[in-house]
PDB file of N, CA and C in Angstrom:
ATOM      1  N   ALA J 346     113.557  92.707 106.530  1.00 56.00           N
ATOM      2  CA  ALA J 346     112.954  94.027 106.393  1.00 56.00           C
ATOM      3  C   ALA J 346     112.372  94.161 104.989  1.00 56.00           C
ATOM      4  N   PRO J 347     111.278  94.902 104.859  1.00 67.00           N
ATOM      5  CA  PRO J 347     110.698  95.114 103.533  1.00 67.00           C
ATOM      6  C   PRO J 347     111.666  95.858 102.611  1.00 67.00           C
ATOM      7  N   VAL J 348     111.596  95.569 101.335  1.00 73.00           N
ATOM      8  CA  VAL J 348     112.454  96.206 100.343  1.00 73.00           C
ATOM      9  C   VAL J 348     111.667  97.315  99.656  1.00 73.00           C
ATOM     10  N   PRO J 349     112.196  98.567  99.684  1.00 78.00           N
ATOM     11  CA  PRO J 349     111.493  99.665  99.004  1.00 78.00           C
ATOM     12  C   PRO J 349     111.424  99.425  97.494  1.00 78.00           C
ATOM     13  N   LEU J 350     110.293  99.770  96.903  1.00 82.00           N
ATOM     14  CA  LEU J 350     110.099  99.645  95.462  1.00 82.00           C
ATOM     15  C   LEU J 350     110.216 101.008  94.803  1.00 82.00           C
ATOM     16  N   PRO J 351     110.756 101.056  93.571  1.00 85.00           N
ATOM     17  CA  PRO J 351     110.783 102.332  92.859  1.00 85.00           C
ATOM     18  C   PRO J 351     109.351 102.829  92.666  1.00 85.00           C
ATOM     19  N   GLY J 352     109.124 104.070  92.899  1.00 83.00           N
ATOM     20  CA  GLY J 352     107.782 104.625  92.742  1.00 83.00           C
ATOM     21  C   GLY J 352     106.931 104.485  93.993  1.00 83.00           C
ATOM     22  N   GLY J 353     107.501 103.987  95.065  1.00 81.00           N
ATOM     23  CA  GLY J 353     106.772 103.885  96.334  1.00 81.00           C
ATOM     24  C   GLY J 353     106.337 102.470  96.658  1.00 81.00           C
ATOM     25  N   GLY J 354     106.020 102.271  97.877  1.00 80.00           N
ATOM     26  CA  GLY J 354     105.583 100.964  98.350  1.00 80.00           C
ATOM     27  C   GLY J 354     106.756 100.084  98.754  1.00 80.00           C
ATOM     28  N   PHE J 355     106.426  98.906  99.218  1.00 78.00           N
ATOM     29  CA  PHE J 355     107.444  97.971  99.673  1.00 78.00           C
ATOM     30  C   PHE J 355     107.122  96.570  99.191  1.00 78.00           C
ATOM     31  N   ARG J 356     108.146  95.774  98.990  1.00 73.00           N
ATOM     32  CA  ARG J 356     107.989  94.372  98.660  1.00 73.00           C
ATOM     33  C   ARG J 356     108.363  93.572  99.907  1.00 73.00           C
ATOM     34  N   PRO J 357     107.469  92.719 100.376  1.00 71.00           N
ATOM     35  CA  PRO J 357     107.812  91.935 101.566  1.00 71.00           C
ATOM     36  C   PRO J 357     108.918  90.926 101.260  1.00 71.00           C
ATOM     37  N   VAL J 358     109.731  90.673 102.236  1.00 68.00           N
ATOM     38  CA  VAL J 358     110.778  89.671 102.097  1.00 68.00           C
ATOM     39  C   VAL J 358     110.378  88.471 102.929  1.00 68.00           C
ATOM     40  N   ARG J 359     110.339  87.304 102.303  1.00 73.00           N
ATOM     41  CA  ARG J 359     109.950  86.076 103.012  1.00 73.00           C
ATOM     42  C   ARG J 359     111.192  85.291 103.373  1.00 73.00           C
ATOM     43  N   LYS J 360     111.242  84.864 104.607  1.00 79.00           N
ATOM     44  CA  LYS J 360     112.305  83.973 105.062  1.00 79.00           C
ATOM     45  C   LYS J 360     111.731  82.567 105.073  1.00 79.00           C
ATOM     46  N   LYS J 361     112.475  81.604 104.555  1.00 84.00           N
ATOM     47  CA  LYS J 361     111.980  80.225 104.541  1.00 84.00           C
ATOM     48  C   LYS J 361     111.653  79.778 105.949  1.00 84.00           C
ATOM     49  N   GLY J 362     110.471  79.198 106.105  1.00 88.00           N
ATOM     50  CA  GLY J 362     110.064  78.679 107.402  1.00 88.00           C
ATOM     51  C   GLY J 362     109.298  79.665 108.258  1.00 88.00           C
ATOM     52  N   LEU J 363     109.204  80.913 107.826  1.00 88.00           N
ATOM     53  CA  LEU J 363     108.488  81.923 108.595  1.00 88.00           C
ATOM     54  C   LEU J 363     107.028  81.508 108.760  1.00 88.00           C
ATOM     55  N   PRO J 364     106.495  81.537 110.001  1.00 92.00           N
ATOM     56  CA  PRO J 364     105.114  81.090 110.223  1.00 92.00           C
ATOM     57  C   PRO J 364     104.087  82.022 109.579  1.00 92.00           C
ATOM     58  N   ASP J 365     102.851  81.514 109.463  1.00 90.00           N
ATOM     59  CA  ASP J 365     101.770  82.271 108.831  1.00 90.00           C
ATOM     60  C   ASP J 365     101.345  83.484 109.635  1.00 90.00           C
ATOM     61  N   LEU J 366     101.332  83.356 110.952  1.00 91.00           N
ATOM     62  CA  LEU J 366     100.860  84.439 111.820  1.00 91.00           C
ATOM     63  C   LEU J 366     101.889  84.765 112.882  1.00 91.00           C
ATOM     64  N   ILE J 367     102.110  86.057 113.091  1.00 91.00           N
ATOM     65  CA  ILE J 367     102.998  86.528 114.156  1.00 91.00           C
ATOM     66  C   ILE J 367     102.228  87.583 114.935  1.00 91.00           C
ATOM     67  N   ALA J 368     102.175  87.418 116.244  1.00 92.00           N
ATOM     68  CA  ALA J 368     101.395  88.340 117.075  1.00 92.00           C
ATOM     69  C   ALA J 368     102.095  88.527 118.412  1.00 92.00           C
ATOM     70  N   TYR J 369     101.609  89.483 119.171  1.00 93.00           N
ATOM     71  CA  TYR J 369     102.089  89.729 120.528  1.00 93.00           C
ATOM     72  C   TYR J 369     100.887  89.807 121.446  1.00 93.00           C
ATOM     73  N   ILE J 370     100.946  89.096 122.559  1.00 92.00           N
ATOM     74  CA  ILE J 370      99.871  89.155 123.546  1.00 92.00           C
ATOM     75  C   ILE J 370     100.302  90.142 124.612  1.00 92.00           C
ATOM     76  N   PRO J 371      99.574  91.274 124.744  1.00 91.00           N
ATOM     77  CA  PRO J 371      99.959  92.262 125.745  1.00 91.00           C
ATOM     78  C   PRO J 371      99.751  91.724 127.161  1.00 91.00           C
ATOM     79  N   ARG J 372     100.581  92.198 128.070  1.00 86.00           N
ATOM     80  CA  ARG J 372     100.463  91.830 129.479  1.00 86.00           C
ATOM     81  C   ARG J 372     100.303  93.105 130.292  1.00 86.00           C
ATOM     82  N   LYS J 373      99.678  92.977 131.454  1.00 82.00           N
ATOM     83  CA  LYS J 373      99.515  94.150 132.320  1.00 82.00           C
ATOM     84  C   LYS J 373     100.859  94.611 132.856  1.00 82.00           C
ATOM     85  N   ARG J 374     101.752  93.668 133.104  1.00 84.00           N
ATOM     86  CA  ARG J 374     103.084  94.001 133.611  1.00 84.00           C
ATOM     87  C   ARG J 374     104.129  93.327 132.728  1.00 84.00           C
ATOM     88  N   GLY J 375     105.198  94.009 132.476  1.00 84.00           N
ATOM     89  CA  GLY J 375     106.288  93.413 131.705  1.00 84.00           C
ATOM     90  C   GLY J 375     106.048  93.471 130.205  1.00 84.00           C
ATOM     91  N   PHE J 376     106.824  92.692 129.526  1.00 88.00           N
ATOM     92  CA  PHE J 376     106.794  92.694 128.064  1.00 88.00           C
ATOM     93  C   PHE J 376     105.657  91.837 127.519  1.00 88.00           C
ATOM     94  N   ALA J 377     105.249  92.155 126.299  1.00 91.00           N
ATOM     95  CA  ALA J 377     104.237  91.346 125.609  1.00 91.00           C
ATOM     96  C   ALA J 377     104.838  89.979 125.284  1.00 91.00           C
ATOM     97  N   VAL J 378     103.978  88.993 125.135  1.00 91.00           N
ATOM     98  CA  VAL J 378     104.409  87.631 124.816  1.00 91.00           C
ATOM     99  C   VAL J 378     104.358  87.451 123.300  1.00 91.00           C
ATOM    100  N   PRO J 379     105.508  87.156 122.661  1.00 94.00           N
ATOM    101  CA  PRO J 379     105.486  86.912 121.213  1.00 94.00           C
ATOM    102  C   PRO J 379     104.907  85.536 120.908  1.00 94.00           C
ATOM    103  N   VAL J 380     104.087  85.475 119.860  1.00 95.00           N
ATOM    104  CA  VAL J 380     103.440  84.227 119.464  1.00 95.00           C
ATOM    105  C   VAL J 380     103.604  84.054 117.952  1.00 95.00           C
ATOM    106  N   MET J 381     103.996  82.846 117.541  1.00 95.00           N
ATOM    107  CA  MET J 381     104.088  82.516 116.120  1.00 95.00           C
ATOM    108  C   MET J 381     103.225  81.286 115.876  1.00 95.00           C
ATOM    109  N   ILE J 382     102.369  81.376 114.852  1.00 95.00           N
ATOM    110  CA  ILE J 382     101.432  80.290 114.574  1.00 95.00           C
ATOM    111  C   ILE J 382     101.561  79.861 113.115  1.00 95.00           C
ATOM    112  N   GLU J 383     101.816  78.586 112.919  1.00 94.00           N
ATOM    113  CA  GLU J 383     101.801  77.987 111.587  1.00 94.00           C
ATOM    114  C   GLU J 383     100.458  77.287 111.454  1.00 94.00           C
ATOM    115  N   VAL J 384      99.688  77.644 110.434  1.00 93.00           N
ATOM    116  CA  VAL J 384      98.337  77.111 110.255  1.00 93.00           C
ATOM    117  C   VAL J 384      98.380  75.928 109.287  1.00 93.00           C
ATOM    118  N   LYS J 385      97.793  74.816 109.721  1.00 92.00           N
ATOM    119  CA  LYS J 385      97.707  73.619 108.891  1.00 92.00           C
ATOM    120  C   LYS J 385      96.272  73.104 108.900  1.00 92.00           C
ATOM    121  N   ARG J 386      95.903  72.410 107.835  1.00 87.00           N
ATOM    122  CA  ARG J 386      94.575  71.797 107.780  1.00 87.00           C
ATOM    123  C   ARG J 386      94.530  70.597 108.718  1.00 87.00           C
ATOM    124  N   PRO J 387      93.376  70.348 109.348  1.00 81.00           N
ATOM    125  CA  PRO J 387      93.264  69.135 110.178  1.00 81.00           C
ATOM    126  C   PRO J 387      93.570  67.890 109.343  1.00 81.00           C
ATOM    127  N   GLY J 388      94.468  67.063 109.846  1.00 79.00           N
ATOM    128  CA  GLY J 388      94.850  65.856 109.128  1.00 79.00           C
ATOM    129  C   GLY J 388      95.613  66.141 107.853  1.00 79.00           C
ATOM    130  N   GLY J 389      96.056  67.369 107.702  1.00 75.00           N
ATOM    131  CA  GLY J 389      96.689  67.777 106.448  1.00 75.00           C
ATOM    132  C   GLY J 389      98.196  67.836 106.516  1.00 75.00           C
ATOM    133  N   ASN J 390      98.705  68.905 105.968  1.00 83.00           N
ATOM    134  CA  ASN J 390     100.135  69.083 105.746  1.00 83.00           C
ATOM    135  C   ASN J 390     100.974  68.935 107.009  1.00 83.00           C
ATOM    136  N   LYS J 391     102.216  68.524 106.789  1.00 90.00           N
ATOM    137  CA  LYS J 391     103.200  68.499 107.857  1.00 90.00           C
ATOM    138  C   LYS J 391     104.106  69.706 107.686  1.00 90.00           C
ATOM    139  N   LEU J 392     104.854  70.024 108.725  1.00 93.00           N
ATOM    140  CA  LEU J 392     105.802  71.125 108.639  1.00 93.00           C
ATOM    141  C   LEU J 392     106.935  70.759 107.688  1.00 93.00           C
ATOM    142  N   SER J 393     107.407  71.754 106.956  1.00 92.00           N
ATOM    143  CA  SER J 393     108.593  71.556 106.126  1.00 92.00           C
ATOM    144  C   SER J 393     109.818  71.581 107.048  1.00 92.00           C
ATOM    145  N   PRO J 394     110.947  71.070 106.592  1.00 94.00           N
ATOM    146  CA  PRO J 394     112.154  71.153 107.417  1.00 94.00           C
ATOM    147  C   PRO J 394     112.497  72.599 107.808  1.00 94.00           C
ATOM    148  N   ALA J 395     112.309  73.543 106.881  1.00 93.00           N
ATOM    149  CA  ALA J 395     112.587  74.951 107.184  1.00 93.00           C
ATOM    150  C   ALA J 395     111.647  75.468 108.279  1.00 93.00           C
ATOM    151  N   GLN J 396     110.368  75.073 108.232  1.00 94.00           N
ATOM    152  CA  GLN J 396     109.414  75.485 109.259  1.00 94.00           C
ATOM    153  C   GLN J 396     109.777  74.879 110.615  1.00 94.00           C
ATOM    154  N   GLU J 397     110.152  73.604 110.630  1.00 95.00           N
ATOM    155  CA  GLU J 397     110.554  72.959 111.881  1.00 95.00           C
ATOM    156  C   GLU J 397     111.734  73.680 112.504  1.00 95.00           C
ATOM    157  N   THR J 398     112.737  74.006 111.693  1.00 95.00           N
ATOM    158  CA  THR J 398     113.931  74.695 112.189  1.00 95.00           C
ATOM    159  C   THR J 398     113.585  76.081 112.706  1.00 95.00           C
ATOM    160  N   PHE J 399     112.796  76.836 111.924  1.00 93.00           N
ATOM    161  CA  PHE J 399     112.444  78.204 112.321  1.00 93.00           C
ATOM    162  C   PHE J 399     111.683  78.194 113.646  1.00 93.00           C
ATOM    163  N   LEU J 400     110.667  77.330 113.761  1.00 95.00           N
ATOM    164  CA  LEU J 400     109.862  77.294 114.984  1.00 95.00           C
ATOM    165  C   LEU J 400     110.673  76.795 116.183  1.00 95.00           C
ATOM    166  N   ALA J 401     111.571  75.844 115.965  1.00 96.00           N
ATOM    167  CA  ALA J 401     112.419  75.358 117.058  1.00 96.00           C
ATOM    168  C   ALA J 401     113.339  76.471 117.550  1.00 96.00           C
ATOM    169  N   ASP J 402     113.925  77.231 116.636  1.00 95.00           N
ATOM    170  CA  ASP J 402     114.796  78.348 117.021  1.00 95.00           C
ATOM    171  C   ASP J 402     114.010  79.417 117.777  1.00 95.00           C
ATOM    172  N   ALA J 403     112.806  79.732 117.286  1.00 94.00           N
ATOM    173  CA  ALA J 403     111.967  80.738 117.949  1.00 94.00           C
ATOM    174  C   ALA J 403     111.551  80.256 119.336  1.00 94.00           C
ATOM    175  N   ASP J 404     111.194  78.986 119.452  1.00 95.00           N
ATOM    176  CA  ASP J 404     110.809  78.412 120.742  1.00 95.00           C
ATOM    177  C   ASP J 404     111.976  78.495 121.728  1.00 95.00           C
ATOM    178  N   ASN J 405     113.170  78.188 121.272  1.00 96.00           N
ATOM    179  CA  ASN J 405     114.365  78.284 122.122  1.00 96.00           C
ATOM    180  C   ASN J 405     114.650  79.713 122.569  1.00 96.00           C
ATOM    181  N   ALA J 406     114.162  80.681 121.788  1.00 95.00           N
ATOM    182  CA  ALA J 406     114.344  82.093 122.131  1.00 95.00           C
ATOM    183  C   ALA J 406     113.218  82.622 123.024  1.00 95.00           C
ATOM    184  N   GLY J 407     112.263  81.755 123.388  1.00 93.00           N
ATOM    185  CA  GLY J 407     111.192  82.171 124.293  1.00 93.00           C
ATOM    186  C   GLY J 407     109.897  82.578 123.632  1.00 93.00           C
ATOM    187  N   VAL J 408     109.769  82.330 122.340  1.00 95.00           N
ATOM    188  CA  VAL J 408     108.542  82.654 121.618  1.00 95.00           C
ATOM    189  C   VAL J 408     107.562  81.492 121.789  1.00 95.00           C
ATOM    190  N   VAL J 409     106.274  81.806 121.973  1.00 95.00           N
ATOM    191  CA  VAL J 409     105.247  80.772 122.014  1.00 95.00           C
ATOM    192  C   VAL J 409     104.976  80.366 120.566  1.00 95.00           C
ATOM    193  N   CYS J 410     105.252  79.101 120.222  1.00 96.00           N
ATOM    194  CA  CYS J 410     105.098  78.618 118.853  1.00 96.00           C
ATOM    195  C   CYS J 410     104.032  77.532 118.810  1.00 96.00           C
ATOM    196  N   LEU J 411     103.113  77.670 117.858  1.00 95.00           N
ATOM    197  CA  LEU J 411     102.023  76.706 117.720  1.00 95.00           C
ATOM    198  C   LEU J 411     101.902  76.245 116.279  1.00 95.00           C
ATOM    199  N   VAL J 412     101.543  74.986 116.123  1.00 95.00           N
ATOM    200  CA  VAL J 412     101.111  74.476 114.824  1.00 95.00           C
ATOM    201  C   VAL J 412      99.614  74.256 114.991  1.00 95.00           C
ATOM    202  N   ALA J 413      98.831  75.118 114.370  1.00 93.00           N
ATOM    203  CA  ALA J 413      97.388  75.151 114.591  1.00 93.00           C
ATOM    204  C   ALA J 413      96.650  74.355 113.537  1.00 93.00           C
ATOM    205  N   LYS J 414      95.894  73.353 114.012  1.00 90.00           N
ATOM    206  CA  LYS J 414      95.030  72.591 113.103  1.00 90.00           C
ATOM    207  C   LYS J 414      93.567  72.882 113.391  1.00 90.00           C
ATOM    208  N   SER J 415      93.316  73.720 114.428  1.00 91.00           N
ATOM    209  CA  SER J 415      91.943  74.156 114.708  1.00 91.00           C
ATOM    210  C   SER J 415      91.990  75.435 115.538  1.00 91.00           C
ATOM    211  N   LEU J 416      90.948  76.223 115.411  1.00 92.00           N
ATOM    212  CA  LEU J 416      90.825  77.443 116.195  1.00 92.00           C
ATOM    213  C   LEU J 416      90.724  77.113 117.677  1.00 92.00           C
ATOM    214  N   GLU J 417      90.020  76.030 117.991  1.00 94.00           N
ATOM    215  CA  GLU J 417      89.844  75.636 119.391  1.00 94.00           C
ATOM    216  C   GLU J 417      91.190  75.327 120.048  1.00 94.00           C
ATOM    217  N   PHE J 418      92.078  74.672 119.317  1.00 92.00           N
ATOM    218  CA  PHE J 418      93.412  74.367 119.841  1.00 92.00           C
ATOM    219  C   PHE J 418      94.162  75.647 120.190  1.00 92.00           C
ATOM    220  N   VAL J 419      94.119  76.620 119.295  1.00 93.00           N
ATOM    221  CA  VAL J 419      94.814  77.893 119.522  1.00 93.00           C
ATOM    222  C   VAL J 419      94.207  78.603 120.736  1.00 93.00           C
ATOM    223  N   GLN J 420      92.893  78.681 120.801  1.00 94.00           N
ATOM    224  CA  GLN J 420      92.225  79.348 121.924  1.00 94.00           C
ATOM    225  C   GLN J 420      92.601  78.696 123.248  1.00 94.00           C
ATOM    226  N   GLU J 421      92.547  77.378 123.294  1.00 94.00           N
ATOM    227  CA  GLU J 421      92.847  76.656 124.537  1.00 94.00           C
ATOM    228  C   GLU J 421      94.309  76.835 124.944  1.00 94.00           C
ATOM    229  N   THR J 422      95.193  76.787 123.974  1.00 93.00           N
ATOM    230  CA  THR J 422      96.620  76.909 124.265  1.00 93.00           C
ATOM    231  C   THR J 422      96.989  78.304 124.750  1.00 93.00           C
ATOM    232  N   LEU J 423      96.367  79.316 124.168  1.00 92.00           N
ATOM    233  CA  LEU J 423      96.740  80.695 124.519  1.00 92.00           C
ATOM    234  C   LEU J 423      95.988  81.232 125.732  1.00 92.00           C
ATOM    235  N   LYS J 424      95.011  80.495 126.241  1.00 91.00           N
ATOM    236  CA  LYS J 424      94.219  80.945 127.403  1.00 91.00           C
ATOM    237  C   LYS J 424      95.091  81.382 128.569  1.00 91.00           C
ATOM    238  N   SER J 425      96.114  80.623 128.847  1.00 87.00           N
ATOM    239  CA  SER J 425      96.957  80.915 130.019  1.00 87.00           C
ATOM    240  C   SER J 425      97.752  82.207 129.857  1.00 87.00           C
ATOM    241  N   TYR J 426      97.850  82.737 128.651  1.00 83.00           N
ATOM    242  CA  TYR J 426      98.588  83.971 128.424  1.00 83.00           C
ATOM    243  C   TYR J 426      97.698  85.213 128.451  1.00 83.00           C
ATOM    244  N   LEU J 427      96.382  85.000 128.503  1.00 80.00           N
ATOM    245  CA  LEU J 427      95.447  86.135 128.452  1.00 80.00           C
ATOM    246  C   LEU J 427      95.055  86.593 129.847  1.00 80.00           C
TER     247      LEU J 427
END
């Protein structure tokens, strides 16, 4: 949860391994589908151990987890949820 700052506002709290993007895909019936996306450069960085653990735990909890190296990959993967 965000931490309140004296004088107003909030300071975000980062958990190690937390993905870059968190979203929900609405559905016509039932609950929205939670999606977590870690963005990486094509041919670039690998996941840190904390990121691997966080995404594995989220995946086990039913969250759609992606490691995105291109927009096309994300679009193609999420098509079935739209």
